[in-house]
Amino acid sequence: MEEGTPLGRMPAALEAGSVRYLLPVGGIVHDLASLMGKPFTLKATGVLTCVCCGRRVNKFYGQGFCYPCLRDAPEAAECIIRPELCQAHLGGGRDPDWECRYHATEHVVYLSWTGGLKVGVTRATQVPTRWIDQGAVAALVVARTPYRQLAGLIEVDLKCLFADRTDWRAMLRLVTHAPDVLLEARSRIAPALRYDLREFLVGDAGPVSISYPVLAYPPKITSVQLARVREVGGLLLGAKGQYLIWEDGSALNVRNHAGWHVVAENGPVVRNLPVSTPLKHPGFGQ
């Protein structure tokens, strides 16, 4: 079997309230909308490469990292998961230049509805990409801060009111839009924050509604791990968050399998690209 090409986050764009996904595999950019309801298979080849340095490895540490990158790369730093620990605004971090570029910049705190209410933090430039990646059907910015650590401190205070993780099982069901829930939740935020953080709250942002290309939701969803099942396929029913959903209920979190090399079978394409060419498409978050 050929080595295949590594999976990564599926580029996505919000177009008139609906999400459009692309899936680059093997030098071919698949437009997922054209694959829905048709046979589509992904096969893991057994090759693994680090998502950071590209080195071939026998096993991953964290989400697609080799051990040296897990230990040293800024993309794997603790403040990625715990933004309140970020030191970018002080010139600190594993790579101060990287931290300045990505973390010492405007961030937002948001509420999202994914089948449950959730609070989260992301760079301002990652809206609505972050919401799409989490499978939110509605989201609302509630605070803006000049750097990551402040947004993290707000999130910490709001964890007493809201969850900070997405329930993937609830998200992969049919979830109705709930903008009114987000607006009501926003009204409860200020009293939960310490006074020095309240100046960053915004009250004029409106909820954003998001629809996903899913033909139907199987009654039972099973999360597929390529470490255990090297092939997943059948009739493709849809995509939501970073999951592909098949008719038999199999669901593959593509982003969580970043660095896994795969080959694809079936389906039309948008265009052919050399394997080494990075995907660039106007409007698609990277």
mmCIF file of C-alpha atoms in Angstrom, residues 44-269:
data_model
loop_
_atom_site.group_PDB
_atom_site.id
_atom_site.type_symbol
_atom_site.label_atom_id
_atom_site.label_comp_id
_atom_site.label_asym_id
_atom_site.label_seq_id
_atom_site.Cartn_x
_atom_site.Cartn_y
_atom_site.Cartn_z
ATOM 1 C CA ALA A 44 -4.931 4.244 7.233
ATOM 2 C CA THR A 45 -1.622 3.136 5.749
ATOM 3 C CA GLY A 46 0.196 2.796 9.067
ATOM 4 C CA VAL A 47 2.505 5.751 8.416
ATOM 5 C CA LEU A 48 2.596 8.476 11.090
ATOM 6 C CA THR A 49 4.308 11.855 10.812
ATOM 7 C CA CYS A 50 4.539 14.609 13.427
ATOM 8 C CA VAL A 51 2.142 17.481 12.722
ATOM 9 C CA CYS A 52 4.756 19.982 13.843
ATOM 10 C CA CYS A 53 8.123 18.936 12.409
ATOM 11 C CA GLY A 54 6.966 16.348 9.834
ATOM 12 C CA ARG A 55 9.271 13.635 11.186
ATOM 13 C CA ARG A 56 8.152 10.037 10.695
ATOM 14 C CA VAL A 57 7.401 8.369 14.037
ATOM 15 C CA ASN A 58 6.223 5.054 15.466
ATOM 16 C CA LYS A 59 3.751 6.619 17.913
ATOM 17 C CA PHE A 60 2.250 9.987 18.763
ATOM 18 C CA TYR A 61 2.412 11.968 21.969
ATOM 19 C CA GLY A 62 -0.501 14.296 22.558
ATOM 20 C CA GLN A 63 -2.435 15.143 19.396
ATOM 21 C CA GLY A 64 -0.122 14.208 16.542
ATOM 22 C CA PHE A 65 3.230 15.257 18.047
ATOM 23 C CA CYS A 66 6.555 13.480 18.244
ATOM 24 C CA TYR A 67 8.019 13.541 21.755
ATOM 25 C CA PRO A 68 10.539 16.383 21.151
ATOM 26 C CA CYS A 69 7.773 18.605 19.732
ATOM 27 C CA LEU A 70 5.403 17.733 22.574
ATOM 28 C CA ARG A 71 8.143 18.812 24.965
ATOM 29 C CA ASP A 72 9.411 21.917 23.143
ATOM 30 C CA ALA A 73 7.009 23.214 20.463
ATOM 31 C CA PRO A 74 4.800 26.222 21.291
ATOM 32 C CA GLU A 75 1.874 24.466 19.568
ATOM 33 C CA ALA A 76 1.970 21.856 22.361
ATOM 34 C CA ALA A 77 2.430 24.229 25.301
ATOM 35 C CA GLU A 78 0.122 23.976 28.309
ATOM 36 C CA CYS A 79 -1.417 27.377 27.566
ATOM 37 C CA ILE A 80 -3.021 25.930 24.432
ATOM 38 C CA ILE A 81 -5.376 24.008 26.742
ATOM 39 C CA ARG A 82 -5.173 26.403 29.712
ATOM 40 C CA PRO A 83 -5.057 29.933 28.258
ATOM 41 C CA GLU A 84 -5.000 31.499 31.718
ATOM 42 C CA LEU A 85 -1.373 30.320 31.996
ATOM 43 C CA CYS A 86 -0.234 32.115 28.826
ATOM 44 C CA GLN A 87 2.776 34.422 29.213
ATOM 45 C CA ALA A 88 2.839 35.864 25.672
ATOM 46 C CA HIS A 89 1.955 39.377 26.870
ATOM 47 C CA LEU A 90 5.059 39.272 29.096
ATOM 48 C CA GLY A 91 7.332 38.117 26.282
ATOM 49 C CA GLY A 92 7.431 34.566 27.632
ATOM 50 C CA GLY A 93 6.562 31.136 26.329
ATOM 51 C CA ARG A 94 8.411 28.339 24.552
ATOM 52 C CA ASP A 95 8.919 30.500 21.461
ATOM 53 C CA PRO A 96 8.352 34.203 22.251
ATOM 54 C CA ASP A 97 8.086 35.175 18.569
ATOM 55 C CA TRP A 98 5.409 32.524 17.963
ATOM 56 C CA GLU A 99 3.623 33.506 21.175
ATOM 57 C CA CYS A 100 3.639 37.175 20.169
ATOM 58 C CA ARG A 101 2.177 36.337 16.753
ATOM 59 C CA TYR A 102 -0.613 34.039 17.963
ATOM 60 C CA HIS A 103 -1.268 34.747 21.648
ATOM 61 C CA ALA A 104 -0.331 38.400 22.249
ATOM 62 C CA THR A 105 -3.209 39.404 20.008
ATOM 63 C CA GLU A 106 -6.939 39.953 20.359
ATOM 64 C CA HIS A 107 -8.871 36.989 21.749
ATOM 65 C CA VAL A 108 -12.562 36.453 22.365
ATOM 66 C CA VAL A 109 -14.509 34.571 24.987
ATOM 67 C CA TYR A 110 -17.645 32.990 23.594
ATOM 68 C CA LEU A 111 -20.666 30.910 24.471
ATOM 69 C CA SER A 112 -21.702 28.173 22.075
ATOM 70 C CA TRP A 113 -24.540 25.676 21.790
ATOM 71 C CA THR A 114 -23.496 22.194 20.697
ATOM 72 C CA GLY A 115 -26.323 20.279 22.347
ATOM 73 C CA GLY A 116 -25.247 21.846 25.610
ATOM 74 C CA LEU A 117 -23.999 25.274 26.663
ATOM 75 C CA LYS A 118 -20.243 25.781 26.506
ATOM 76 C CA VAL A 119 -17.756 28.587 27.206
ATOM 77 C CA GLY A 120 -14.549 28.861 25.197
ATOM 78 C CA VAL A 121 -11.609 31.042 24.142
ATOM 79 C CA THR A 122 -10.141 31.621 20.688
ATOM 80 C CA ARG A 123 -8.210 34.211 18.693
ATOM 81 C CA ALA A 124 -10.483 36.835 17.200
ATOM 82 C CA THR A 125 -9.287 35.833 13.729
ATOM 83 C CA GLN A 126 -10.504 32.262 14.368
ATOM 84 C CA VAL A 127 -14.175 33.263 14.482
ATOM 85 C CA PRO A 128 -16.236 31.412 13.222
ATOM 86 C CA THR A 129 -13.657 28.684 12.455
ATOM 87 C CA ARG A 130 -13.374 27.611 16.081
ATOM 88 C CA TRP A 131 -17.149 27.328 16.429
ATOM 89 C CA ILE A 132 -17.390 25.194 13.312
ATOM 90 C CA ASP A 133 -14.608 22.898 14.524
ATOM 91 C CA GLN A 134 -16.578 22.277 17.717
ATOM 92 C CA GLY A 135 -19.842 21.618 15.922
ATOM 93 C CA ALA A 136 -21.692 24.587 17.410
ATOM 94 C CA VAL A 137 -25.088 25.364 15.886
ATOM 95 C CA ALA A 138 -25.126 28.796 17.547
ATOM 96 C CA ALA A 139 -22.412 30.932 19.127
ATOM 97 C CA LEU A 140 -22.072 34.352 20.719
ATOM 98 C CA VAL A 141 -19.046 36.512 21.573
ATOM 99 C CA VAL A 142 -19.305 37.736 25.170
ATOM 100 C CA ALA A 143 -15.882 39.316 25.760
ATOM 101 C CA ARG A 144 -12.886 40.691 23.845
ATOM 102 C CA THR A 145 -9.407 40.935 25.327
ATOM 103 C CA PRO A 146 -6.084 42.263 23.996
ATOM 104 C CA TYR A 147 -4.247 38.982 24.678
ATOM 105 C CA ARG A 148 -4.856 35.314 25.443
ATOM 106 C CA GLN A 149 -4.203 35.184 29.189
ATOM 107 C CA LEU A 150 -6.975 37.681 30.003
ATOM 108 C CA ALA A 151 -9.475 35.671 27.972
ATOM 109 C CA GLY A 152 -8.361 32.582 29.873
ATOM 110 C CA LEU A 153 -8.959 34.265 33.219
ATOM 111 C CA ILE A 154 -12.501 35.161 32.154
ATOM 112 C CA GLU A 155 -13.088 31.582 31.045
ATOM 113 C CA VAL A 156 -11.892 30.277 34.416
ATOM 114 C CA ASP A 157 -14.448 32.441 36.228
ATOM 115 C CA LEU A 158 -17.236 31.353 33.874
ATOM 116 C CA LYS A 159 -16.555 27.644 34.391
ATOM 117 C CA CYS A 160 -18.652 27.930 37.528
ATOM 118 C CA LEU A 161 -21.631 28.540 35.223
ATOM 119 C CA PHE A 162 -20.856 26.691 32.004
ATOM 120 C CA ALA A 163 -19.004 23.609 30.765
ATOM 121 C CA ASP A 164 -15.752 24.177 28.903
ATOM 122 C CA ARG A 165 -15.763 20.941 26.896
ATOM 123 C CA THR A 166 -17.929 19.738 24.032
ATOM 124 C CA ASP A 167 -19.931 16.547 24.532
ATOM 125 C CA TRP A 168 -19.223 14.935 21.150
ATOM 126 C CA ARG A 169 -22.072 12.449 21.521
ATOM 127 C CA ALA A 170 -24.608 15.229 22.033
ATOM 128 C CA MET A 171 -23.033 17.298 19.249
ATOM 129 C CA LEU A 172 -23.340 14.474 16.706
ATOM 130 C CA ARG A 173 -27.110 14.344 17.120
ATOM 131 C CA LEU A 174 -29.677 16.635 15.523
ATOM 132 C CA VAL A 175 -29.328 19.820 17.572
ATOM 133 C CA THR A 176 -31.769 22.693 17.158
ATOM 134 C CA HIS A 177 -30.484 26.256 17.053
ATOM 135 C CA ALA A 178 -30.806 27.996 20.425
ATOM 136 C CA PRO A 179 -29.865 31.697 20.117
ATOM 137 C CA ASP A 180 -32.254 32.642 22.943
ATOM 138 C CA VAL A 181 -30.411 30.285 25.294
ATOM 139 C CA LEU A 182 -27.159 32.100 24.543
ATOM 140 C CA LEU A 183 -28.673 35.536 25.131
ATOM 141 C CA GLU A 184 -30.138 34.432 28.471
ATOM 142 C CA ALA A 185 -26.799 32.909 29.482
ATOM 143 C CA ARG A 186 -24.980 36.155 28.642
ATOM 144 C CA SER A 187 -27.154 38.006 31.144
ATOM 145 C CA ARG A 188 -25.698 35.833 33.926
ATOM 146 C CA ILE A 189 -22.045 36.449 33.137
ATOM 147 C CA ALA A 190 -21.184 39.795 34.757
ATOM 148 C CA PRO A 191 -21.994 38.780 38.359
ATOM 149 C CA ALA A 192 -19.761 35.715 37.992
ATOM 150 C CA LEU A 193 -16.697 37.763 36.975
ATOM 151 C CA ARG A 194 -14.292 39.590 39.237
ATOM 152 C CA TYR A 195 -14.558 43.346 38.784
ATOM 153 C CA ASP A 196 -11.270 43.948 36.930
ATOM 154 C CA LEU A 197 -12.367 41.588 34.145
ATOM 155 C CA ARG A 198 -15.822 43.065 33.552
ATOM 156 C CA GLU A 199 -14.471 45.882 31.374
ATOM 157 C CA PHE A 200 -13.799 43.341 28.614
ATOM 158 C CA LEU A 201 -17.417 42.202 28.327
ATOM 159 C CA VAL A 202 -19.350 43.037 25.160
ATOM 160 C CA GLY A 203 -23.119 43.158 25.142
ATOM 161 C CA ASP A 204 -23.913 44.174 21.575
ATOM 162 C CA ALA A 205 -22.831 41.063 19.672
ATOM 163 C CA GLY A 206 -25.596 38.944 18.183
ATOM 164 C CA PRO A 207 -25.753 35.139 18.028
ATOM 165 C CA VAL A 208 -24.411 33.422 14.914
ATOM 166 C CA SER A 209 -26.358 30.401 13.631
ATOM 167 C CA ILE A 210 -24.524 27.579 11.856
ATOM 168 C CA SER A 211 -25.887 24.696 9.756
ATOM 169 C CA TYR A 212 -23.924 21.591 8.753
ATOM 170 C CA PRO A 213 -24.031 19.365 5.661
ATOM 171 C CA VAL A 214 -25.643 16.274 7.208
ATOM 172 C CA LEU A 215 -28.239 14.271 5.268
ATOM 173 C CA ALA A 216 -29.360 12.285 8.326
ATOM 174 C CA TYR A 217 -28.136 11.435 11.807
ATOM 175 C CA PRO A 218 -27.726 7.718 12.547
ATOM 176 C CA PRO A 219 -29.557 6.578 15.714
ATOM 177 C CA LYS A 220 -26.307 5.354 17.235
ATOM 178 C CA ILE A 221 -22.873 6.921 16.768
ATOM 179 C CA THR A 222 -19.596 5.065 17.267
ATOM 180 C CA SER A 223 -16.345 7.006 17.364
ATOM 181 C CA VAL A 224 -13.730 5.330 15.151
ATOM 182 C CA GLN A 225 -10.052 5.248 16.132
ATOM 183 C CA LEU A 226 -7.654 4.458 13.303
ATOM 184 C CA ALA A 227 -5.295 2.855 15.804
ATOM 185 C CA ARG A 228 -7.902 0.099 16.178
ATOM 186 C CA VAL A 229 -9.834 0.158 12.891
ATOM 187 C CA ARG A 230 -7.596 0.924 9.922
ATOM 188 C CA GLU A 231 -10.462 1.473 7.483
ATOM 189 C CA VAL A 232 -13.728 3.373 7.727
ATOM 190 C CA GLY A 233 -16.180 3.699 4.887
ATOM 191 C CA GLY A 234 -19.660 3.299 3.445
ATOM 192 C CA LEU A 235 -22.241 5.881 2.491
ATOM 193 C CA LEU A 236 -21.103 9.260 3.776
ATOM 194 C CA LEU A 237 -23.998 11.034 5.469
ATOM 195 C CA GLY A 238 -22.355 14.253 6.544
ATOM 196 C CA ALA A 239 -19.780 16.288 8.368
ATOM 197 C CA LYS A 240 -20.126 18.201 11.621
ATOM 198 C CA GLY A 241 -17.439 19.765 13.743
ATOM 199 C CA GLN A 242 -14.342 17.901 12.610
ATOM 200 C CA TYR A 243 -16.230 14.598 12.285
ATOM 201 C CA LEU A 244 -17.153 12.635 9.191
ATOM 202 C CA ILE A 245 -20.347 10.599 9.693
ATOM 203 C CA TRP A 246 -21.204 7.399 7.820
ATOM 204 C CA GLU A 247 -24.539 5.610 7.389
ATOM 205 C CA ASP A 248 -23.632 2.788 9.807
ATOM 206 C CA GLY A 249 -23.023 5.316 12.598
ATOM 207 C CA SER A 250 -19.235 5.346 12.317
ATOM 208 C CA ALA A 251 -17.800 8.800 13.023
ATOM 209 C CA LEU A 252 -14.171 9.802 12.491
ATOM 210 C CA ASN A 253 -12.720 12.864 14.164
ATOM 211 C CA VAL A 254 -10.419 13.988 11.364
ATOM 212 C CA ARG A 255 -8.563 16.626 13.376
ATOM 213 C CA ASN A 256 -7.824 14.186 16.194
ATOM 214 C CA HIS A 257 -6.157 11.944 13.603
ATOM 215 C CA ALA A 258 -3.826 14.661 12.338
ATOM 216 C CA GLY A 259 -0.582 13.053 11.236
ATOM 217 C CA TRP A 260 -2.170 9.706 10.363
ATOM 218 C CA HIS A 261 -1.502 8.908 6.703
ATOM 219 C CA VAL A 262 -4.510 7.732 4.730
ATOM 220 C CA VAL A 263 -5.650 6.967 1.210
ATOM 221 C CA ALA A 264 -9.171 7.718 -0.009
ATOM 222 C CA GLU A 265 -11.447 5.843 -2.377
ATOM 223 C CA ASN A 266 -14.340 7.203 -4.448
ATOM 224 C CA GLY A 267 -15.754 10.680 -4.813
ATOM 225 C CA PRO A 268 -15.443 13.667 -7.170
ATOM 226 C CA VAL A 269 -12.814 16.347 -6.617
#
